[in-house]
mmCIF file of C-alpha atoms and ligand atoms in Angstrom:
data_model
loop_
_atom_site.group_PDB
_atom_site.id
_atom_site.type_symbol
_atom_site.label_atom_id
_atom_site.label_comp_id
_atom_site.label_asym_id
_atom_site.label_seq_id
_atom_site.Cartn_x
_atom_site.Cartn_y
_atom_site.Cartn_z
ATOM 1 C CA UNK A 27 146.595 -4.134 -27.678
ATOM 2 C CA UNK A 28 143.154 -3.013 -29.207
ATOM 3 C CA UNK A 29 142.948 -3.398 -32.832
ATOM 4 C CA UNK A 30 141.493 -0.158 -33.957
ATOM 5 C CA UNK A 31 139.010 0.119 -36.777
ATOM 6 C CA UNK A 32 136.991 3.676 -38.066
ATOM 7 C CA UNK A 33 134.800 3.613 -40.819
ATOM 8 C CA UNK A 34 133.737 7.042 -42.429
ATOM 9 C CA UNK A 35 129.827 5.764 -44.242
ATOM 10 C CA UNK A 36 126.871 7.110 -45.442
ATOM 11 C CA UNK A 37 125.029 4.147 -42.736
ATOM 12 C CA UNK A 38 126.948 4.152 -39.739
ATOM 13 C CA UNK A 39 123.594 2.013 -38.324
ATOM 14 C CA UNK A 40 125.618 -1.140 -40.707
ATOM 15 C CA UNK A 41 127.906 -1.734 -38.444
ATOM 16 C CA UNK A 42 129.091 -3.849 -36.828
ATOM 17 C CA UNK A 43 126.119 -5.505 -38.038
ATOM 18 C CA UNK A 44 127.284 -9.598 -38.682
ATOM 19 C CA UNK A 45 130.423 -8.880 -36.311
ATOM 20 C CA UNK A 46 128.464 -8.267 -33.670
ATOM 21 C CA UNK A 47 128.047 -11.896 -33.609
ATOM 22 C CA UNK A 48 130.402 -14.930 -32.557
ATOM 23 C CA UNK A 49 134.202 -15.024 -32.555
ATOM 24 C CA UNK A 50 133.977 -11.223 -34.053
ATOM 25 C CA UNK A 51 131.178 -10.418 -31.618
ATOM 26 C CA UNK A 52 132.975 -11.391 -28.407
ATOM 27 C CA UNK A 53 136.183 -10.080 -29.585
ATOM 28 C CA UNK A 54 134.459 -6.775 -29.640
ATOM 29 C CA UNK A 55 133.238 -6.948 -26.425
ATOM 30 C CA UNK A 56 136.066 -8.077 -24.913
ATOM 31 C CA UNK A 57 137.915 -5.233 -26.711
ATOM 32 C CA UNK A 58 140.563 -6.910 -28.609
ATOM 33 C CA UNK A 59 139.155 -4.962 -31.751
ATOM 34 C CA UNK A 60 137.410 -1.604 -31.347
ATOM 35 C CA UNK A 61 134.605 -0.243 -33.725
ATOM 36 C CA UNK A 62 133.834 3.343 -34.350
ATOM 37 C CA UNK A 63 131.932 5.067 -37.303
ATOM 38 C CA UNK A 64 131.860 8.586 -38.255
ATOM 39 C CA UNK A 65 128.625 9.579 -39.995
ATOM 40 C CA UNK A 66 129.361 11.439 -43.600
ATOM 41 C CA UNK A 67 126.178 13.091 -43.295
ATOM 42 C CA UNK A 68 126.824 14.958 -40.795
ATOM 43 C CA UNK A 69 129.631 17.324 -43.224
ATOM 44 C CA UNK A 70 127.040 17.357 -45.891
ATOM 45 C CA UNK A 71 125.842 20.380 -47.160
ATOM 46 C CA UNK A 72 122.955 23.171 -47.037
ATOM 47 C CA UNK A 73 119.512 21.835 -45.351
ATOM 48 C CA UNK A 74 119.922 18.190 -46.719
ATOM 49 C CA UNK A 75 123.355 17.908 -45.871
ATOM 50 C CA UNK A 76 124.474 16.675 -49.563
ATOM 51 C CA UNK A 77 127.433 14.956 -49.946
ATOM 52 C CA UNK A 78 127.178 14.156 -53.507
ATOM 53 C CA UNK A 79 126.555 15.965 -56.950
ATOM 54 C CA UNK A 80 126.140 15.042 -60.656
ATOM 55 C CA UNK A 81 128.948 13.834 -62.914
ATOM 56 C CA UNK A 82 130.855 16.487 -65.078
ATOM 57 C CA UNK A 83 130.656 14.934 -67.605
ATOM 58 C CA UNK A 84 127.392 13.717 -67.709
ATOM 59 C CA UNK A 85 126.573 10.216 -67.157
ATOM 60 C CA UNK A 86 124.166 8.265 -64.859
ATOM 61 C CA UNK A 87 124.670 8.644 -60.955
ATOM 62 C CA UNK A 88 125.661 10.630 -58.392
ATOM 63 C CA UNK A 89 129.781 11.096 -56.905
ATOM 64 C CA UNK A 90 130.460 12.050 -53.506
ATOM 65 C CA UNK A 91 132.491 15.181 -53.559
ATOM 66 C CA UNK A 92 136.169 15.286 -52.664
ATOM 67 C CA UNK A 93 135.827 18.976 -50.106
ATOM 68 C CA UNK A 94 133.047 16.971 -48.543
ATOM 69 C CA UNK A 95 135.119 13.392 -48.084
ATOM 70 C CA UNK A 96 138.207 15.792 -47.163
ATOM 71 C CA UNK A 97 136.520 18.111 -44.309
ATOM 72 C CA UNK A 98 135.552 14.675 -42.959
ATOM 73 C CA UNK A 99 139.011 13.102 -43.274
ATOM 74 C CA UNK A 100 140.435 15.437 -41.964
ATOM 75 C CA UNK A 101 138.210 15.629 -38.609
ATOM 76 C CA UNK A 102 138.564 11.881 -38.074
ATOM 77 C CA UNK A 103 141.425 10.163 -39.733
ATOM 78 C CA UNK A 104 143.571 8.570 -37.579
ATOM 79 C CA UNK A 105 146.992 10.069 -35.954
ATOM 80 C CA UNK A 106 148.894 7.385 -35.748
ATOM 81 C CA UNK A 107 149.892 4.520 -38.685
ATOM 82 C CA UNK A 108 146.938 3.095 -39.566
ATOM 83 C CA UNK A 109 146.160 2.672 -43.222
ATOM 84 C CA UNK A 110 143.084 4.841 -44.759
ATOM 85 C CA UNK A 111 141.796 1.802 -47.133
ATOM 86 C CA UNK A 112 138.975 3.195 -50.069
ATOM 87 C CA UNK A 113 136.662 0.129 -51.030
ATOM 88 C CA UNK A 114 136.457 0.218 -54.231
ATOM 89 C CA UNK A 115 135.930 -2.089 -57.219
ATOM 90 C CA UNK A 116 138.505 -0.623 -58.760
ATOM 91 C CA UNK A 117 141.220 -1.279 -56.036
ATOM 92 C CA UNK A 118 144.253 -4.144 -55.838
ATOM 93 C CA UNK A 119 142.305 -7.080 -55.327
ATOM 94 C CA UNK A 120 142.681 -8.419 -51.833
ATOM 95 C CA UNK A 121 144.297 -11.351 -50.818
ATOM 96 C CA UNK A 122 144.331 -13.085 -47.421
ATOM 97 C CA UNK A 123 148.482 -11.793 -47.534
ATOM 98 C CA UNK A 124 146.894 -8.051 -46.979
ATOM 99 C CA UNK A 125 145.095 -9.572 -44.391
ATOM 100 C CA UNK A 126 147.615 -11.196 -42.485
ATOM 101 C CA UNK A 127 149.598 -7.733 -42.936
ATOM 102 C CA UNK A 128 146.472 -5.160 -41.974
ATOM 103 C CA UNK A 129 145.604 -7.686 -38.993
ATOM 104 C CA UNK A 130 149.343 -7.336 -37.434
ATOM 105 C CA UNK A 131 149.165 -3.651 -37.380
ATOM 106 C CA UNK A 132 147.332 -1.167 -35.449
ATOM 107 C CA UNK A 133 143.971 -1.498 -37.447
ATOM 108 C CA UNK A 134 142.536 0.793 -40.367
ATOM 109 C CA UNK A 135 140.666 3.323 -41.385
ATOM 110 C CA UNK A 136 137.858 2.560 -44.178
ATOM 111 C CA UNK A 137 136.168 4.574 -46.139
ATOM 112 C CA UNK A 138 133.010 3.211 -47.579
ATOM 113 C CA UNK A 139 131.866 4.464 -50.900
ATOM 114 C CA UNK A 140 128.004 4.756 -52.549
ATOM 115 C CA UNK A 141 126.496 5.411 -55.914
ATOM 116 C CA UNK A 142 129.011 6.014 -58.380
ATOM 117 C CA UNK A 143 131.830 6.530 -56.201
ATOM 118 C CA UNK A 144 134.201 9.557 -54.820
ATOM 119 C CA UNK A 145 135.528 12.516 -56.788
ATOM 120 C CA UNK A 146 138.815 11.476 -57.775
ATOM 121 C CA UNK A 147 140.932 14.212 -56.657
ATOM 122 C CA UNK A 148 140.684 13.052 -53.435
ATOM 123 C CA UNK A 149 143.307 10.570 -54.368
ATOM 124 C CA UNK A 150 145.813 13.208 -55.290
ATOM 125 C CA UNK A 151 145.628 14.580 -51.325
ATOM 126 C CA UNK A 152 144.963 11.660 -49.492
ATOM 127 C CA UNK A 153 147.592 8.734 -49.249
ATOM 128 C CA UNK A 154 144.549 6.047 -49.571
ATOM 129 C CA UNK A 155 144.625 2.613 -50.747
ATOM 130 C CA UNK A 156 142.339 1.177 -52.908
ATOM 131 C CA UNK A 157 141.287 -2.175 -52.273
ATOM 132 C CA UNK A 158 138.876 -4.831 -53.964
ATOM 133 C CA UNK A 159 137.461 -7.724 -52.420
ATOM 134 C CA UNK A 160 136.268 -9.345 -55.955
ATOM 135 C CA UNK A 161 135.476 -9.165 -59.572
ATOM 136 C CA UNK A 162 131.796 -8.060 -59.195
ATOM 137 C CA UNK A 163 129.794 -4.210 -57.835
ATOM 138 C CA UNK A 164 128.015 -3.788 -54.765
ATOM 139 C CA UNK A 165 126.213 -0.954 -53.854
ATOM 140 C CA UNK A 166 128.406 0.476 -51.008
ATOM 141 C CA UNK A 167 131.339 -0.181 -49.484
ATOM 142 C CA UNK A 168 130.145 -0.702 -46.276
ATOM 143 C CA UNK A 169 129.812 -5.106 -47.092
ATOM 144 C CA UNK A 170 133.013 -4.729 -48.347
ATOM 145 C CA UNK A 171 134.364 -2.910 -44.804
ATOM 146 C CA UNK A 172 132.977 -5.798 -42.752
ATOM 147 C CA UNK A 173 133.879 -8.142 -44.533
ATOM 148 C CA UNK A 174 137.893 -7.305 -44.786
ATOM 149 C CA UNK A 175 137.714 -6.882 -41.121
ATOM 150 C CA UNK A 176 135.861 -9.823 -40.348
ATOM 151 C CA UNK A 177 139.131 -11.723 -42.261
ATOM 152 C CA UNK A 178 141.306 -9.548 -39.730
ATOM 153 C CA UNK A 179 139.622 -9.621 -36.879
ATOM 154 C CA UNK A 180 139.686 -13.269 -36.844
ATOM 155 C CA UNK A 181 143.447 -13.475 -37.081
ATOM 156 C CA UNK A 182 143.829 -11.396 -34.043
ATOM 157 C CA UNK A 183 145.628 -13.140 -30.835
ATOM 158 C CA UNK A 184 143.124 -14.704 -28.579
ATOM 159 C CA UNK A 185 140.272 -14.209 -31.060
ATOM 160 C CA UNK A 186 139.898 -17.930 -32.456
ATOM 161 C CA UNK A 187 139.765 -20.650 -30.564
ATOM 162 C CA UNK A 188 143.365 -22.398 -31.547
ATOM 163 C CA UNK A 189 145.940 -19.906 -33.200
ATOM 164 C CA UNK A 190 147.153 -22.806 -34.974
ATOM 165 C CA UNK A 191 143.575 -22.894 -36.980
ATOM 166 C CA UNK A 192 144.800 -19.665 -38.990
ATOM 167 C CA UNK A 193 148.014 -20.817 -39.837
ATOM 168 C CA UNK A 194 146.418 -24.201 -41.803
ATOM 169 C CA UNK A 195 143.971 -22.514 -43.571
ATOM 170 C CA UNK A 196 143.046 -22.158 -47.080
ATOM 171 C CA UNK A 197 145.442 -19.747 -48.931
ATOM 172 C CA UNK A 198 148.175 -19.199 -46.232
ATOM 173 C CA UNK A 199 150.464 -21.969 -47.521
ATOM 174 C CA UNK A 200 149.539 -21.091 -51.321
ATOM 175 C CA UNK A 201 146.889 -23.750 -51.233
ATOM 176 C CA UNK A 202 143.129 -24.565 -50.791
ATOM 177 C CA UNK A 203 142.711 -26.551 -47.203
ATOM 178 C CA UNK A 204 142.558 -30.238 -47.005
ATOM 179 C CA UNK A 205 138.997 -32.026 -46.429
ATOM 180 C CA UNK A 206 137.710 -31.854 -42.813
ATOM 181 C CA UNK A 207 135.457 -34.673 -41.216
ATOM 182 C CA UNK A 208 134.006 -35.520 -37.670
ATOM 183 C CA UNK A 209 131.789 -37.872 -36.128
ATOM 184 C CA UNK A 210 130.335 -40.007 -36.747
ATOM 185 C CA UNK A 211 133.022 -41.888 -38.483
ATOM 186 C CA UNK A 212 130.319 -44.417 -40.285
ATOM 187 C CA UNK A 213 127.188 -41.979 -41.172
ATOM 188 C CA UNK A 214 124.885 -43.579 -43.339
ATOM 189 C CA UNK A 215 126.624 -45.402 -46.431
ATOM 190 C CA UNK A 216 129.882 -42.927 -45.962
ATOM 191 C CA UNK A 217 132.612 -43.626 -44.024
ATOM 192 C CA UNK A 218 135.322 -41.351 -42.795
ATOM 193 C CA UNK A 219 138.700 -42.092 -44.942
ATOM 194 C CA UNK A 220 140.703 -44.340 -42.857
ATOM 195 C CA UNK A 221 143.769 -42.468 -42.637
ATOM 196 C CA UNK A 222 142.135 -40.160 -40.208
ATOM 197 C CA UNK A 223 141.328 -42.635 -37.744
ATOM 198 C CA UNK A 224 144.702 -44.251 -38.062
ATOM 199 C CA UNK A 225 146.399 -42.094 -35.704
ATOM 200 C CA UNK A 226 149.341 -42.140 -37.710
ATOM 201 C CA UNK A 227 149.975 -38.004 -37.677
ATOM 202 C CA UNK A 228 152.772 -38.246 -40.151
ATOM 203 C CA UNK A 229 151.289 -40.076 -42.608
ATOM 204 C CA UNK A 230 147.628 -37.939 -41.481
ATOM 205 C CA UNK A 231 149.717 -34.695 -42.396
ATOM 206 C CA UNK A 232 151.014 -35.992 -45.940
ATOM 207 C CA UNK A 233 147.491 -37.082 -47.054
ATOM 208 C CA UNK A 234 146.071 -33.854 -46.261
ATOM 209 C CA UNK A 235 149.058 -32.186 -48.065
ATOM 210 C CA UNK A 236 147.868 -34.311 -51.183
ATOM 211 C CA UNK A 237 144.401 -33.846 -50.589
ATOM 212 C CA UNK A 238 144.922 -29.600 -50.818
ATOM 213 C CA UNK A 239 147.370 -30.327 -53.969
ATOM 214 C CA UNK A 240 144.723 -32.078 -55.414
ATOM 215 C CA UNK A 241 142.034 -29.981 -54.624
ATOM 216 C CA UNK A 242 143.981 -26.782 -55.639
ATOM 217 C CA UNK A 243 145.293 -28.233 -58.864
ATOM 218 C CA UNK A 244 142.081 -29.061 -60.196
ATOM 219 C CA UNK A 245 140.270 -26.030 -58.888
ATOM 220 C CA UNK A 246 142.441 -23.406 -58.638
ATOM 221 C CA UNK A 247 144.498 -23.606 -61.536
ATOM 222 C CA UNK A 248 146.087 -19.746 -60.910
ATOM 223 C CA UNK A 249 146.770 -20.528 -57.316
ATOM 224 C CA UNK A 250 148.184 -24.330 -58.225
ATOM 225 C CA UNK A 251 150.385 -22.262 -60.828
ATOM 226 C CA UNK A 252 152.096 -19.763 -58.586
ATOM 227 C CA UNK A 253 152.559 -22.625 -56.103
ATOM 228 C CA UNK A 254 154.450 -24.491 -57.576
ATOM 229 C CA UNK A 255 156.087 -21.210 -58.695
ATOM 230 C CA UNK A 256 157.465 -20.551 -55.113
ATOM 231 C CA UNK A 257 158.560 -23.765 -54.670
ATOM 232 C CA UNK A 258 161.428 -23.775 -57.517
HETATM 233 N N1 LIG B 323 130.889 3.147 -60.427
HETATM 234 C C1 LIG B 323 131.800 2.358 -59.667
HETATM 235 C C2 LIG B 323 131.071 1.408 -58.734
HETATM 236 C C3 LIG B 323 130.414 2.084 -57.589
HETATM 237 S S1 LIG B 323 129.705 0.939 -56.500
HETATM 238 C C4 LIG B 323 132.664 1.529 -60.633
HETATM 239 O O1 LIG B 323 132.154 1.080 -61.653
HETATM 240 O O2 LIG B 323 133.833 1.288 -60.323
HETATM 241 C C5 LIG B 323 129.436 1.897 -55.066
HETATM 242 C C6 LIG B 323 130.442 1.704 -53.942
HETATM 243 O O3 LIG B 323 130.432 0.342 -53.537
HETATM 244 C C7 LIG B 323 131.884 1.995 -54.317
HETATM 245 O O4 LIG B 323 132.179 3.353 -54.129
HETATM 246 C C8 LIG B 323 132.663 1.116 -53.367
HETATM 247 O O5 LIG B 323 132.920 1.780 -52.133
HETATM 248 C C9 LIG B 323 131.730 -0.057 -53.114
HETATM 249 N N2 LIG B 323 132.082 -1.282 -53.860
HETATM 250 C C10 LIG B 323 131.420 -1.788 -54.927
HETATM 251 N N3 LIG B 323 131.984 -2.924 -55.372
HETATM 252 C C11 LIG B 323 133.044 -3.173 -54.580
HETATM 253 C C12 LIG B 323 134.031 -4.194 -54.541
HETATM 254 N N4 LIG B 323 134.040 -5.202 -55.428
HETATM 255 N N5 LIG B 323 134.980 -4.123 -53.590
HETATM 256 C C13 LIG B 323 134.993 -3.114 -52.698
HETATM 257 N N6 LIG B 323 134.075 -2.113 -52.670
HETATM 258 C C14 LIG B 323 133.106 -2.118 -53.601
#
Protein backbone atom coordinates (compact mmCIF):
# COMPACT_ATOMS: atom_id res chain seq x y z
CA UNK A 1 0.00 0.00 0.00
CA UNK A 2 1.10 3.62 -1.05
CA UNK A 3 1.77 5.84 1.78
CA UNK A 4 -0.01 8.97 0.85
CA UNK A 5 1.33 12.41 1.59
CA UNK A 6 -0.39 16.15 0.39
CA UNK A 7 1.07 19.21 1.35
CA UNK A 8 -1.06 22.49 0.95
CA UNK A 9 2.30 25.45 0.61
CA UNK A 10 2.92 28.67 -0.49
CA UNK A 11 6.22 26.73 -2.69
CA UNK A 12 4.95 23.66 -3.97
CA UNK A 13 8.50 23.85 -6.24
CA UNK A 14 10.13 22.60 -2.30
CA UNK A 15 9.19 19.48 -2.62
CA UNK A 16 10.17 16.74 -2.58
CA UNK A 17 13.28 18.56 -2.75
CA UNK A 18 16.05 16.32 -0.35
CA UNK A 19 13.54 13.22 -0.69
CA UNK A 20 13.96 13.07 -4.00
CA UNK A 21 17.19 11.58 -3.16
CA UNK A 22 18.30 8.03 -1.74
CA UNK A 23 16.25 5.63 0.37
CA UNK A 24 13.34 8.49 0.23
CA UNK A 25 14.08 9.09 -3.45
CA UNK A 26 13.67 5.50 -4.65
CA UNK A 27 10.87 4.86 -2.39
CA UNK A 28 9.10 7.53 -4.31
CA UNK A 29 9.72 6.19 -7.42
CA UNK A 30 8.97 2.95 -6.70
CA UNK A 31 5.70 4.27 -5.17
CA UNK A 32 5.73 3.02 -1.72
CA UNK A 33 5.12 6.78 -0.66
CA UNK A 34 3.29 9.20 -2.97
CA UNK A 35 3.90 13.07 -3.08
CA UNK A 36 1.41 15.63 -4.13
CA UNK A 37 1.24 19.47 -3.41
CA UNK A 38 -1.56 21.77 -3.80
CA UNK A 39 -0.46 25.34 -4.53
CA UNK A 40 -2.17 28.01 -1.90
CA UNK A 41 -1.77 30.58 -4.39
CA UNK A 42 -3.84 29.49 -6.56
CA UNK A 43 -7.21 30.38 -3.87
CA UNK A 44 -5.61 33.68 -3.22
CA UNK A 45 -7.35 36.64 -3.83
CA UNK A 46 -8.05 39.67 -6.37
CA UNK A 47 -5.13 40.13 -9.16
CA UNK A 48 -2.25 39.01 -6.74
CA UNK A 49 -4.00 36.21 -5.43
CA UNK A 50 -3.36 37.25 -1.57
CA UNK A 51 -3.58 34.84 0.89
CA UNK A 52 -2.54 36.85 3.76
CA UNK A 53 -3.46 40.25 5.53
CA UNK A 54 -2.22 42.39 8.47
CA UNK A 55 -2.64 41.49 12.14
CA UNK A 56 -5.76 42.91 14.04
CA UNK A 57 -4.20 43.89 16.38
CA UNK A 58 -1.36 45.41 15.05
CA UNK A 59 1.95 43.92 15.25
CA UNK A 60 4.76 43.06 12.75
CA UNK A 61 3.91 40.48 9.88
CA UNK A 62 1.55 39.19 7.82
CA UNK A 63 -1.24 35.92 8.77
CA UNK A 64 -2.64 33.82 6.21
CA UNK A 65 -6.36 34.07 6.40
CA UNK A 66 -8.56 31.27 7.68
CA UNK A 67 -11.59 31.62 4.37
CA UNK A 68 -8.48 31.42 2.25
CA UNK A 69 -6.71 28.16 4.14
CA UNK A 70 -10.48 26.80 4.37
CA UNK A 71 -11.64 27.15 0.51
CA UNK A 72 -8.35 25.29 -0.01
CA UNK A 73 -8.97 22.60 2.62
CA UNK A 74 -11.78 21.99 1.66
CA UNK A 75 -10.91 21.36 -2.22
CA UNK A 76 -8.05 19.04 -1.28
CA UNK A 77 -8.12 17.49 2.11
CA UNK A 78 -8.15 14.06 2.10
CA UNK A 79 -11.41 11.62 2.25
CA UNK A 80 -10.27 9.05 3.96
CA UNK A 81 -8.27 8.92 7.68
CA UNK A 82 -5.38 10.64 7.19
CA UNK A 83 -4.36 13.21 9.73
CA UNK A 84 -4.32 17.10 8.57
CA UNK A 85 -0.94 17.96 10.65
CA UNK A 86 -0.31 22.21 10.95
CA UNK A 87 3.58 22.80 11.38
CA UNK A 88 3.83 24.97 13.72
CA UNK A 89 6.23 26.09 16.47
CA UNK A 90 3.67 26.14 18.63
CA UNK A 91 2.52 22.44 18.20
CA UNK A 92 3.17 19.08 20.60
CA UNK A 93 6.66 18.59 20.04
CA UNK A 94 7.32 15.54 17.95
CA UNK A 95 8.77 12.52 18.95
CA UNK A 96 9.96 9.55 16.87
CA UNK A 97 6.58 7.65 18.83
CA UNK A 98 4.34 10.05 16.37
CA UNK A 99 6.43 8.84 13.85
CA UNK A 100 6.24 5.31 14.25
CA UNK A 101 2.30 5.99 14.61
CA UNK A 102 1.86 8.55 11.36
CA UNK A 103 4.23 6.03 9.35
CA UNK A 104 1.75 2.89 10.08
CA UNK A 105 -1.20 4.71 8.80
CA UNK A 106 -2.35 5.81 5.52
CA UNK A 107 -0.07 8.99 5.33
CA UNK A 108 -0.96 12.79 6.11
CA UNK A 109 -1.94 15.78 5.09
CA UNK A 110 0.45 18.91 5.96
CA UNK A 111 -0.14 22.14 5.93
CA UNK A 112 2.85 24.36 5.74
CA UNK A 113 2.67 27.74 7.30
CA UNK A 114 4.70 31.31 6.38
CA UNK A 115 5.23 34.66 7.96
CA UNK A 116 3.48 34.93 11.07
CA UNK A 117 1.33 32.06 10.76
CA UNK A 118 -2.58 31.14 10.05
CA UNK A 119 -5.64 32.95 11.39
CA UNK A 120 -6.56 31.03 14.29
CA UNK A 121 -10.08 30.30 13.73
CA UNK A 122 -9.19 27.89 11.45
CA UNK A 123 -8.55 25.68 14.38
CA UNK A 124 -12.07 25.94 15.65
CA UNK A 125 -13.36 24.22 12.05
CA UNK A 126 -10.70 22.11 11.16
CA UNK A 127 -9.77 18.95 13.32
CA UNK A 128 -5.82 19.78 12.74
CA UNK A 129 -2.95 18.85 14.75
CA UNK A 130 -0.34 20.94 15.62
CA UNK A 131 2.97 19.62 15.59
CA UNK A 132 6.63 20.93 16.41
CA UNK A 133 9.71 19.48 15.33
CA UNK A 134 11.95 21.67 17.92
CA UNK A 135 12.48 24.51 20.24
CA UNK A 136 13.60 27.08 17.59
CA UNK A 137 11.45 29.29 14.24
CA UNK A 138 11.90 28.67 10.75
CA UNK A 139 10.51 30.55 8.18
CA UNK A 140 7.91 28.08 6.73
CA UNK A 141 6.71 25.00 7.35
CA UNK A 142 7.60 23.48 4.37
CA UNK A 143 11.48 22.13 6.18
CA UNK A 144 9.46 21.10 8.80
CA UNK A 145 6.96 18.90 6.22
CA UNK A 146 9.99 17.12 4.76
CA UNK A 147 11.54 16.57 7.37
CA UNK A 148 8.62 14.63 9.50
CA UNK A 149 8.13 12.64 6.43
CA UNK A 150 11.54 11.92 5.72
CA UNK A 151 11.41 10.19 9.59
CA UNK A 152 8.23 8.28 8.14
CA UNK A 153 9.04 7.51 5.02
CA UNK A 154 12.02 5.73 6.16
CA UNK A 155 10.10 3.44 8.47
CA UNK A 156 7.97 2.28 5.68
CA UNK A 157 8.19 -1.66 4.71
CA UNK A 158 10.73 -2.26 2.07
CA UNK A 159 12.08 1.30 2.28
CA UNK A 160 15.46 0.65 4.31
CA UNK A 161 17.66 -1.73 3.61
CA UNK A 162 17.15 -4.17 6.89
CA UNK A 163 13.76 -3.56 8.81
CA UNK A 164 15.59 -4.57 11.75
CA UNK A 165 17.80 -1.14 11.38
CA UNK A 166 14.58 0.88 12.61
CA UNK A 167 13.79 -1.13 15.39
CA UNK A 168 17.60 -0.50 17.09
CA UNK A 169 17.70 2.92 16.60
CA UNK A 170 18.15 5.86 18.71
CA UNK A 171 14.94 6.67 20.71
CA UNK A 172 12.78 3.54 19.95
CA UNK A 173 13.87 1.62 23.06
CA UNK A 174 13.92 4.99 25.23
CA UNK A 175 17.59 5.33 24.53
CA UNK A 176 20.34 7.00 22.38
CA UNK A 177 21.98 4.08 19.98
CA UNK A 178 25.09 2.31 20.88
CA UNK A 179 28.53 3.32 19.04
CA UNK A 180 28.87 1.94 15.47
CA UNK A 181 32.35 1.01 13.87
CA UNK A 182 33.63 -0.70 10.58
CA UNK A 183 36.71 -1.40 8.89
CA UNK A 184 39.33 -1.11 9.24
CA UNK A 185 39.49 -2.58 12.64
CA UNK A 186 43.22 -0.97 13.34
CA UNK A 187 43.01 2.68 11.56
CA UNK A 188 45.77 4.72 12.48
CA UNK A 189 46.50 4.71 16.40
CA UNK A 190 42.60 3.56 17.05
CA UNK A 191 41.52 0.32 17.26
CA UNK A 192 38.05 -1.06 17.09
CA UNK A 193 36.91 -2.16 20.84
CA UNK A 194 37.51 -5.77 21.01
CA UNK A 195 34.23 -6.93 21.94
CA UNK A 196 33.08 -6.35 18.44
CA UNK A 197 35.41 -8.56 16.85
CA UNK A 198 34.88 -11.22 19.45
CA UNK A 199 31.99 -12.73 17.88
CA UNK A 200 30.52 -13.33 21.07
CA UNK A 201 26.74 -11.79 20.11
CA UNK A 202 25.54 -12.10 23.64
CA UNK A 203 28.04 -10.50 25.30
CA UNK A 204 28.25 -7.92 21.76
CA UNK A 205 24.47 -7.12 22.61
CA UNK A 206 25.04 -6.32 26.47
CA UNK A 207 27.99 -3.94 25.75
CA UNK A 208 26.07 -2.04 23.35
CA UNK A 209 23.13 -1.98 25.87
CA UNK A 210 25.76 -0.29 28.30
CA UNK A 211 27.28 1.71 25.80
CA UNK A 212 23.50 3.53 24.95
CA UNK A 213 22.93 3.64 28.96
CA UNK A 214 25.96 5.37 29.17
CA UNK A 215 25.68 7.53 26.44
CA UNK A 216 22.01 8.46 27.30
CA UNK A 217 22.69 8.98 30.98
CA UNK A 218 25.26 11.42 30.51
CA UNK A 219 23.68 13.16 27.56
CA UNK A 220 20.28 12.89 27.74
CA UNK A 221 19.49 13.33 31.18
CA UNK A 222 15.37 13.77 30.37
CA UNK A 223 15.39 10.73 28.20
CA UNK A 224 17.80 8.63 30.86
CA UNK A 225 15.03 9.86 33.45
CA UNK A 226 11.87 8.57 31.87
CA UNK A 227 13.81 5.38 31.08
CA UNK A 228 14.39 4.25 33.84
CA UNK A 229 10.83 5.48 34.59
CA UNK A 230 9.28 2.69 32.36
CA UNK A 231 11.29 0.22 33.61
CA UNK A 232 9.88 0.22 37.39
N1 LIG B 1 4.93 33.69 14.58
C1 LIG B 1 5.03 32.28 14.73
C2 LIG B 1 6.16 31.70 13.90
C3 LIG B 1 5.89 31.71 12.44
S1 LIG B 1 7.16 30.93 11.56
C4 LIG B 1 5.29 31.96 16.21
O1 LIG B 1 6.01 32.70 16.87
O2 LIG B 1 4.81 30.92 16.69
C5 LIG B 1 6.43 30.65 10.00
C6 LIG B 1 5.95 29.23 9.74
O3 LIG B 1 7.05 28.34 9.84
C7 LIG B 1 4.93 28.71 10.73
O4 LIG B 1 3.63 29.05 10.33
C8 LIG B 1 5.15 27.21 10.69
O5 LIG B 1 4.38 26.60 9.67
C9 LIG B 1 6.63 27.08 10.35
N2 LIG B 1 7.49 26.75 11.50
C10 LIG B 1 8.35 27.60 12.12
N3 LIG B 1 9.00 26.99 13.13
C11 LIG B 1 8.56 25.72 13.17
C12 LIG B 1 8.85 24.60 14.00
N4 LIG B 1 9.74 24.67 15.01
N5 LIG B 1 8.20 23.45 13.76
C13 LIG B 1 7.30 23.36 12.76
N6 LIG B 1 6.98 24.38 11.93
C14 LIG B 1 7.59 25.56 12.12
Amino acid sequence: MTWQVDVLTLFPEMFPGFLGYSLAGRALEDQRWSLKTHALREFGLGRHKAVDDTPFGGGAGMVIRADILDTALEATKPEDDRPIIYLSPKGRLLQQADVVRYASGQGAYFICGRYEGVDERIFQKHTIEEVSIGDYVLSGGEPAALILMDACVRLLPGVMGSDQSGVEESFSSGLLEYPHYTKPAQWDDYAVPEILLSGNHGAIASWRKEQAENATRQRRPDLWESYQGNRK
